[in-house]
Amino acid sequence: MIKPGERIPLDGVVEEGASSVDTAALTGESVPREALPGHEVISGCVNLSGVLKVRVTREFGQSTVARILDLVENSSARKSKSEHFITRFARYYTPAVVFAALALAVIPPLLFGQAFAIWVERALIFLVISCPCALVISIPLSFFGGIGGASRSGILVKGGNYLEALADVAIVAFDKTGTLTRGSFEVVAIHPEQIGASELLGLAALVESYSEHPISRSLREAWGKEIDHARVSRVEEIPGQGVRATIDGKQVAAGNIRLMEGVNANGAHECRLPGTSVHIAVDGVYQGHIVIADAAKPDAAQAIRELKSLGIRKTVMLTGDARKVGESVARELGIDEYDAELLPADKVASLERLLAEKREGEKLAFVGDGINDAPVLSRADVGIAMGALGSDAAIEAADVVLMDDKPARIADAVRIARKTLRIVRWNIVFALGVKGVVLALGAAGVANMWAAVFADVGVSVIAILNAMRALDVKNA
Ligand code: ADP
Ligand code: MG
């Protein structure tokens, strides 16, 4: 039972009550979401208006909040190149500086008979100036700021290295269903060939009853009636093709033409209607198809335009759906290239081809949501997954997770990454520059201890303040 004002402690499904929940902590979305019986609510959100009775669906360890905490805690383990550089740099730098200071204190007095007092002071000034804290503190802090700021707007970045890669992204490849499109299909038409239309839809809902694919969910919703799970057994999901199951002792298959060929059901043909056809066969006999259509997400076209304006050289769509559907979505959204009718392995092959096309220093990002996207997500330089609709496999394989499933967030992520890297570079140049100048002056005996303290503490404070700008993602 969750009272208004309380934080939802565990993931679950609303059993009773009606309320709105504030998801801002997870998604950055300021408009509260509705929570009615049957809706899923996720841990970490705040219940705003009504009492909700929620049936818990996941243990704490698997809950959204626990997963996010885990991601954020482990993100510091995945260090960026600049952070690695700093670690290596410090290993040689510190002993080198200490010995140089010792030499400075001892050699001139011993070899040239100069006063010890002067050279010991100069050596101390040298030591103070050369302290590397400005770099050692501010660089990891900038990445931390970038990651923290991004997570406040619903973008989870699993490590500084991915922020670095995001800044150099030049090619972005997308999955279609669930990534660029909403993944909630409307039934456009039912074309039965043997049985009645409602029987065909009922059969489809039964075969699809255990699948979490967006097509399956939509067909179950379109059917709308209770599903008798006892009639369904031996369910097998074939990624990129469809589902097979035994229903009332008969072999039923629902999916695309390729699946129909697989079960030797002759007579399956693409429908004239625009949309995705789900073909159905019983014991190898073709029963007709259901035409379903999905709409592009409201911000998908804008997302592509924003990426273009950020200088992304190429956008590509990789889909398992039919060619004509792929073509129409690509044209509608203004995507440069598309590749359709891909099985999971073909998606990897397509991605390899894109990776080979990259120029020096360029990075490739892939955005997806499904189980069939997981291999591609881990193969890309930066894998971006949809956090709400996406399958756990995709979220696990990805490097960046968009909590609110909005493709327009990708451009935000690139902007945040670029800003973070600008800050990091500025800090490196500024810190080394000031130190270099004061060091030279100190060696020549012009700079005193005050200048040295400024070159150390002053530069550190300025670099840290600058690093904190990375937190401010609104102005990225
Ligand atoms: P995308 O790559 O666009 O996200 P998928 O690879 O998930 O699409 O699916 C590719 C095609 O395979 C779908 O367009 C559909 O024809 C078929 N398909 C996949 N899963 C199912 C399913 N559960 N039920 C029916 N058809 C499916
Ligand atoms: Mg998909």
XYZ file of C-alpha atoms and ligand atoms in Angstrom:
504
model
C 0.000 0.000 0.000
C 1.544 3.293 -1.071
C 0.122 6.496 0.304
C 0.217 9.824 -1.486
C 3.586 11.489 -1.042
C 5.433 8.248 -0.504
C 8.176 6.975 -2.725
C 7.349 3.711 -4.496
C 9.774 1.239 -2.905
C 9.525 -1.713 -5.311
C 8.424 -2.320 -8.899
C 4.877 -3.574 -9.240
C 1.471 -3.487 -10.873
C -1.390 -1.385 -9.543
C -4.208 -3.557 -8.166
C -6.465 -0.887 -6.737
C -6.654 2.886 -6.641
C -5.967 5.724 -9.014
C -3.220 8.271 -8.736
C -0.584 10.146 -10.616
C 3.084 9.453 -10.081
C 6.031 11.764 -10.400
C 8.715 9.972 -12.409
C 11.072 12.957 -12.523
C 13.772 11.259 -10.447
C 14.075 8.489 -13.041
C 13.173 10.097 -16.336
C 13.514 13.836 -15.859
C 9.933 14.050 -17.139
C 8.128 16.770 -15.190
C 4.560 15.844 -16.166
C 3.215 13.200 -13.738
C 2.138 9.868 -15.167
C -1.236 8.257 -14.547
C -1.384 5.118 -12.426
C -4.556 3.060 -12.743
C -5.278 -0.606 -12.003
C -3.200 -2.756 -14.350
C -0.546 -0.088 -14.905
C 3.041 -0.803 -14.019
C 4.708 1.465 -11.488
C 8.445 1.565 -10.995
C 10.448 2.019 -7.844
C 11.971 5.421 -7.224
C 8.904 7.334 -8.443
C 6.788 9.354 -6.017
C 3.076 8.680 -5.582
C 1.278 12.022 -5.752
C -2.480 11.931 -5.344
C -4.226 8.693 -4.375
C -3.616 5.574 -2.304
C -2.332 2.758 -4.497
C -2.477 -0.915 -3.727
C 0.385 -2.446 -5.687
C 1.290 -6.052 -6.286
C 5.090 -6.323 -6.192
C 6.502 -7.965 -9.302
C 10.224 -7.911 -8.623
C 12.469 -8.336 -5.622
C 14.501 -5.362 -4.519
C 17.680 -6.706 -6.149
C 15.976 -6.717 -9.558
C 14.008 -3.510 -9.110
C 14.565 -0.432 -11.228
C 16.056 1.582 -8.390
C 18.525 -1.146 -7.446
C 19.578 -1.501 -11.069
C 20.104 2.227 -11.472
C 22.138 2.404 -8.265
C 24.233 -0.484 -9.504
C 24.828 1.214 -12.857
C 25.834 4.490 -11.305
C 28.096 2.887 -8.711
C 29.884 0.857 -11.343
C 30.153 3.696 -13.813
C 33.271 5.032 -12.118
C 34.984 1.704 -12.779
C 34.745 2.338 -16.514
C 37.194 5.155 -16.823
C 37.663 7.439 -19.774
C 40.931 7.658 -21.679
C 41.773 10.973 -20.030
C 41.244 9.484 -16.578
C 43.516 6.563 -17.442
C 46.045 9.024 -18.756
C 45.972 10.912 -15.458
C 46.546 7.722 -13.471
C 49.504 6.725 -15.611
C 50.815 10.270 -15.675
C 50.824 10.487 -11.866
C 52.819 7.270 -11.570
C 55.848 8.776 -13.370
C 55.227 12.395 -12.693
C 55.359 12.333 -8.892
C 58.792 10.655 -8.465
C 60.199 12.714 -11.361
C 59.154 15.968 -9.726
C 60.465 14.973 -6.300
C 63.890 14.097 -7.714
C 63.983 17.261 -9.794
C 63.280 19.333 -6.660
C 65.999 17.490 -4.746
C 68.450 18.133 -7.550
C 67.485 21.789 -7.629
C 68.138 22.124 -3.885
C 71.445 20.282 -3.848
C 73.280 20.633 -7.167
C 73.788 24.423 -7.500
C 75.121 24.851 -3.930
C 77.391 21.816 -4.125
C 78.730 22.285 -7.653
C 78.746 26.051 -7.947
C 79.117 27.030 -4.316
C 75.877 29.004 -4.167
C 73.849 29.682 -0.995
C 71.783 26.720 0.217
C 68.982 28.963 1.525
C 68.139 30.347 -1.930
C 68.118 27.018 -3.721
C 66.188 25.147 -1.036
C 63.499 27.813 -1.232
C 63.437 27.605 -5.035
C 63.141 23.826 -4.827
C 60.222 24.140 -2.430
C 58.482 26.624 -4.759
C 59.052 24.201 -7.605
C 57.510 21.352 -5.577
C 54.407 23.355 -4.690
C 53.803 24.504 -8.267
C 54.204 21.097 -9.754
C 51.587 19.456 -7.546
C 49.131 17.928 -10.049
C 45.918 18.205 -8.025
C 44.178 20.473 -10.533
C 44.309 17.663 -13.085
C 43.896 14.735 -10.753
C 40.787 16.132 -9.099
C 39.066 18.098 -11.829
C 39.125 15.589 -14.683
C 37.326 12.703 -12.968
C 35.076 15.328 -11.396
C 34.093 16.686 -14.838
C 33.138 13.202 -16.022
C 31.258 12.592 -12.811
C 29.433 15.887 -13.304
C 28.540 14.975 -16.895
C 27.269 11.521 -15.871
C 25.344 12.951 -12.910
C 23.806 15.773 -14.918
C 22.795 13.370 -17.686
C 21.138 11.009 -15.212
C 19.052 13.859 -13.880
C 17.531 14.268 -17.316
C 16.855 10.558 -17.671
C 20.028 9.529 -19.513
C 22.067 6.877 -17.705
C 25.668 6.674 -18.895
C 27.526 3.607 -17.670
C 30.996 5.178 -17.665
C 33.207 8.135 -18.553
C 34.607 6.276 -21.560
C 31.117 6.190 -23.145
C 30.721 9.919 -22.611
C 34.004 10.320 -24.467
C 32.812 8.076 -27.324
C 29.447 9.859 -27.517
C 31.191 13.167 -28.153
C 32.770 11.737 -31.327
C 29.718 9.931 -32.710
C 29.384 10.454 -36.464
C 27.053 7.604 -37.477
C 23.879 6.691 -35.604
C 22.040 3.461 -36.425
C 18.536 2.781 -35.126
C 16.319 -0.205 -34.671
C 12.782 0.524 -35.839
C 10.083 -1.122 -33.736
C 10.005 0.276 -30.208
C 12.940 2.599 -30.855
C 11.758 4.999 -33.562
C 8.163 3.799 -33.539
C 5.968 3.560 -30.507
C 5.767 -0.217 -30.592
C 2.032 -0.206 -29.981
C 0.367 -1.509 -33.106
C -3.222 -0.914 -34.209
C -4.965 -3.645 -36.153
C -5.623 -2.218 -39.618
C -7.266 -5.230 -41.245
C -7.839 -8.939 -40.759
C -7.678 -11.054 -43.893
C -8.706 -14.632 -43.044
C -8.543 -17.373 -45.656
C -9.983 -20.402 -43.831
C -11.556 -19.386 -40.506
C -13.481 -16.352 -39.242
C -11.783 -13.002 -38.632
C -12.273 -12.998 -34.870
C -11.081 -16.618 -34.648
C -7.929 -15.627 -36.518
C -7.266 -12.755 -34.114
C -8.004 -15.031 -31.123
C -5.558 -17.601 -32.449
C -2.903 -14.921 -32.898
C -3.446 -13.655 -29.334
C -3.083 -17.210 -28.015
C 0.198 -17.964 -29.825
C 1.584 -14.632 -28.778
C 0.392 -14.956 -25.184
C 3.817 -15.446 -23.633
C 5.886 -13.086 -25.749
C 6.943 -9.604 -24.666
C 7.548 -8.441 -28.252
C 5.645 -5.197 -29.010
C 3.701 -7.023 -31.756
C 2.567 -9.674 -29.294
C 1.479 -7.167 -26.693
C -0.519 -5.250 -29.288
C -2.257 -8.368 -30.619
C -3.237 -9.391 -27.092
C -4.613 -5.926 -26.506
C -6.545 -5.974 -29.783
C -8.076 -9.317 -28.815
C -9.003 -7.821 -25.442
C -10.429 -11.004 -23.900
C -9.084 -13.288 -21.213
C -6.449 -15.690 -22.537
C -6.711 -19.322 -21.505
C -3.040 -20.105 -20.926
C -3.847 -23.781 -20.390
C -4.482 -24.199 -24.135
C -0.982 -23.001 -25.054
C 2.122 -25.106 -24.678
C 5.626 -25.505 -26.108
C 5.998 -21.851 -27.007
C 9.039 -21.009 -29.079
C 9.949 -17.454 -30.027
C 12.081 -17.016 -33.135
C 13.691 -13.557 -33.048
C 13.108 -11.540 -36.203
C 10.450 -13.999 -37.444
C 7.664 -14.671 -34.962
C 6.333 -17.262 -32.538
C 5.413 -20.954 -32.720
C 3.334 -22.838 -30.162
C 1.110 -25.847 -29.709
C -2.542 -24.872 -29.210
C -5.154 -27.542 -28.525
C -2.664 -30.056 -29.881
C -2.156 -28.165 -33.172
C 1.056 -26.532 -34.384
C 0.326 -22.816 -34.750
C 2.790 -20.270 -36.140
C 2.412 -16.483 -36.278
C 4.973 -14.188 -37.832
C 6.356 -12.924 -41.110
C 6.660 -14.584 -44.536
C 10.024 -16.050 -43.617
C 8.413 -17.924 -40.727
C 5.645 -19.190 -43.026
C 8.310 -20.540 -45.379
C 9.918 -22.199 -42.371
C 6.752 -24.156 -41.572
C 6.013 -24.855 -45.260
C 2.743 -22.951 -45.282
C 2.193 -22.131 -48.945
C 0.097 -19.219 -50.116
C 1.433 -16.559 -47.751
C 1.817 -13.273 -49.594
C 2.588 -9.691 -48.617
C -0.557 -7.642 -48.179
C -1.219 -4.622 -50.416
C -2.042 -2.561 -47.358
C 0.693 -0.483 -45.774
C 1.807 -1.913 -42.435
C 3.286 -5.059 -40.967
C 1.538 -8.356 -41.768
C 1.392 -11.088 -39.141
C 0.759 -14.326 -41.025
C -0.790 -17.310 -39.307
C -0.543 -20.998 -40.113
C -2.061 -24.035 -38.378
C -0.343 -27.396 -38.895
C 1.424 -25.986 -41.929
C -1.776 -24.686 -43.566
C -1.935 -20.948 -44.253
C -4.846 -19.272 -42.426
C -4.501 -15.636 -43.480
C -2.914 -12.541 -42.032
C -3.545 -9.618 -39.728
C -2.272 -6.248 -40.886
C -1.060 -4.054 -38.069
C 0.440 -0.574 -38.160
C 2.645 1.298 -35.800
C 3.139 5.050 -35.647
C 6.458 6.880 -35.359
C 7.162 8.294 -31.902
C 6.119 11.949 -31.765
C 9.695 13.163 -31.348
C 11.389 10.747 -33.759
C 11.613 13.091 -36.754
C 12.806 15.912 -34.529
C 15.427 13.571 -33.028
C 16.870 12.888 -36.479
C 16.877 16.603 -37.361
C 18.641 17.491 -34.113
C 21.300 14.856 -34.707
C 21.864 16.301 -38.196
C 22.224 19.788 -36.750
C 24.858 18.454 -34.345
C 26.880 17.336 -37.358
C 26.092 13.612 -37.269
C 27.191 12.511 -40.719
C 24.804 9.634 -41.280
C 21.670 8.055 -39.824
C 20.708 4.473 -40.628
C 17.750 2.266 -39.711
C 18.196 -1.488 -39.271
C 14.919 -3.367 -39.020
C 13.613 -6.897 -39.076
C 10.368 -5.658 -40.585
C 9.339 -5.842 -44.262
C 11.148 -3.673 -46.811
C 8.168 -1.492 -47.704
C 7.519 -0.669 -44.026
C 11.175 0.137 -43.485
C 11.222 2.367 -46.528
C 8.156 4.368 -45.552
C 9.354 4.946 -41.976
C 12.837 5.948 -43.172
C 11.347 8.419 -45.641
C 8.893 9.848 -43.097
C 11.613 10.503 -40.536
C 14.316 11.674 -42.935
C 16.742 8.814 -42.262
C 19.568 8.550 -44.808
C 19.719 4.775 -45.251
C 17.753 1.732 -44.226
C 18.240 -2.008 -44.232
C 15.183 -4.269 -43.821
C 14.182 -7.905 -43.311
C 17.171 -8.477 -41.055
C 17.474 -11.442 -38.723
C 19.438 -10.783 -35.509
C 22.646 -12.069 -37.139
C 22.047 -9.867 -40.210
C 21.793 -6.850 -37.936
C 25.294 -7.578 -36.656
C 26.546 -7.981 -40.250
C 24.954 -4.666 -41.243
C 26.558 -2.990 -38.270
C 29.977 -4.427 -39.165
C 29.599 -2.856 -42.607
C 28.827 0.527 -41.006
C 31.771 0.161 -38.604
C 34.047 -0.408 -41.600
C 32.749 2.820 -43.161
C 33.821 4.962 -40.219
C 36.584 7.468 -40.750
C 39.536 7.973 -38.418
C 38.429 9.075 -34.929
C 34.723 8.647 -35.644
C 32.412 6.604 -33.443
C 29.240 4.691 -34.194
C 26.192 4.551 -31.933
C 23.395 2.004 -32.147
C 20.011 2.589 -30.551
C 17.690 -0.345 -29.879
C 15.179 -1.916 -27.549
C 14.714 -5.614 -28.247
C 16.351 -8.887 -27.279
C 17.432 -9.169 -30.905
C 19.273 -5.849 -30.550
C 21.464 -6.959 -27.641
C 24.327 -8.342 -29.799
C 24.394 -5.164 -31.905
C 24.252 -2.958 -28.825
C 27.385 -4.523 -27.420
C 29.179 -4.492 -30.788
C 28.653 -0.758 -31.449
C 31.084 1.831 -30.033
C 28.190 3.192 -27.996
C 25.050 1.098 -27.458
C 21.969 3.062 -26.435
C 18.902 1.244 -25.085
C 15.350 2.267 -24.364
C 14.959 1.924 -20.597
C 11.201 1.729 -20.133
C 10.009 -0.326 -23.099
C 13.318 -2.049 -23.728
C 13.983 -5.647 -22.782
C 16.311 -6.312 -19.853
C 18.766 -7.923 -22.255
C 19.053 -4.719 -24.258
C 19.454 -2.583 -21.134
C 22.162 -4.907 -19.857
C 24.098 -4.874 -23.140
C 23.849 -1.112 -23.637
C 26.323 1.569 -22.542
C 23.736 4.323 -22.299
C 20.097 3.901 -21.230
C 17.333 6.395 -22.043
C 14.855 6.127 -19.169
C 11.937 7.737 -20.982
C 12.390 6.024 -24.373
C 12.524 9.333 -26.224
C 14.845 9.263 -29.247
C 15.300 13.054 -28.956
C 17.351 12.345 -25.813
C 20.159 11.000 -28.006
C 20.971 14.515 -29.206
C 20.901 15.709 -25.575
C 23.327 12.945 -24.649
C 25.718 13.984 -27.435
C 25.507 17.620 -26.337
C 26.211 16.733 -22.697
C 29.146 14.560 -23.756
C 30.648 17.291 -25.915
C 30.268 19.876 -23.187
C 31.933 17.575 -20.639
C 34.874 16.991 -22.961
C 35.228 20.698 -23.693
C 35.485 21.300 -19.949
C 38.026 18.494 -19.527
C 40.226 19.834 -22.346
C 40.016 23.394 -21.087
C 41.050 22.242 -17.605
C 44.048 20.325 -18.935
C 45.278 23.256 -21.031
C 44.632 25.829 -18.308
C 46.263 23.838 -15.488
C 49.335 22.809 -17.474
C 49.659 26.283 -18.997
C 49.634 28.207 -15.713
C 51.902 25.691 -14.047
C 54.347 25.756 -16.945
C 54.645 29.552 -16.826
C 55.000 29.777 -13.040
C 57.441 26.861 -13.065
C 59.681 28.629 -15.556
C 59.515 31.834 -13.513
C 60.216 29.890 -10.313
C 63.283 28.192 -11.798
C 64.557 31.593 -12.875
C 64.001 32.848 -9.333
C 61.312 35.375 -10.333
C 58.223 33.670 -8.882
C 57.860 33.594 -5.111
C 55.945 31.234 -2.845
C 52.693 33.191 -3.300
C 52.728 32.641 -7.038
C 53.434 28.977 -6.395
C 50.465 28.658 -4.060
C 48.255 30.275 -6.682
C 49.541 27.922 -9.373
C 48.634 25.015 -7.127
C 45.574 25.728 -4.983
C 44.238 28.601 -7.085
C 44.369 26.624 -10.306
C 42.799 23.624 -8.567
C 39.883 25.667 -7.274
C 39.279 27.259 -10.667
C 39.488 23.870 -12.415
C 37.079 22.325 -9.904
C 34.586 25.174 -10.291
C 34.862 24.724 -14.037
C 34.337 20.968 -13.699
C 31.123 21.617 -11.823
C 29.698 23.291 -14.926
C 29.407 19.781 -16.367
C 26.538 19.171 -13.938
C 24.498 21.867 -15.611
C 23.086 19.943 -18.541
C 20.317 22.414 -19.356
C 22.852 24.647 -21.101
C 24.776 21.848 -22.768
P 12.714 -4.528 -35.399
O 14.088 -4.891 -35.835
O 12.084 -3.532 -36.330
O 12.631 -4.082 -33.976
P 12.084 -7.348 -34.969
O 13.416 -7.840 -35.414
O 11.749 -7.437 -33.539
O 11.794 -5.875 -35.532
O 10.986 -8.161 -35.779
C 11.118 -8.279 -37.176
C 9.886 -8.872 -37.802
O 9.720 -10.215 -37.350
C 8.612 -8.173 -37.407
O 8.340 -7.083 -38.250
C 7.580 -9.282 -37.558
O 7.200 -9.430 -38.902
C 8.349 -10.502 -37.142
N 8.160 -10.818 -35.709
C 9.098 -10.763 -34.731
N 8.588 -11.130 -33.544
C 7.283 -11.376 -33.754
C 6.194 -11.780 -32.915
N 6.342 -11.972 -31.622
N 4.997 -11.966 -33.499
C 4.826 -11.753 -34.817
N 5.786 -11.366 -35.645
C 7.013 -11.187 -35.144
Mg 12.878 -3.447 -31.806
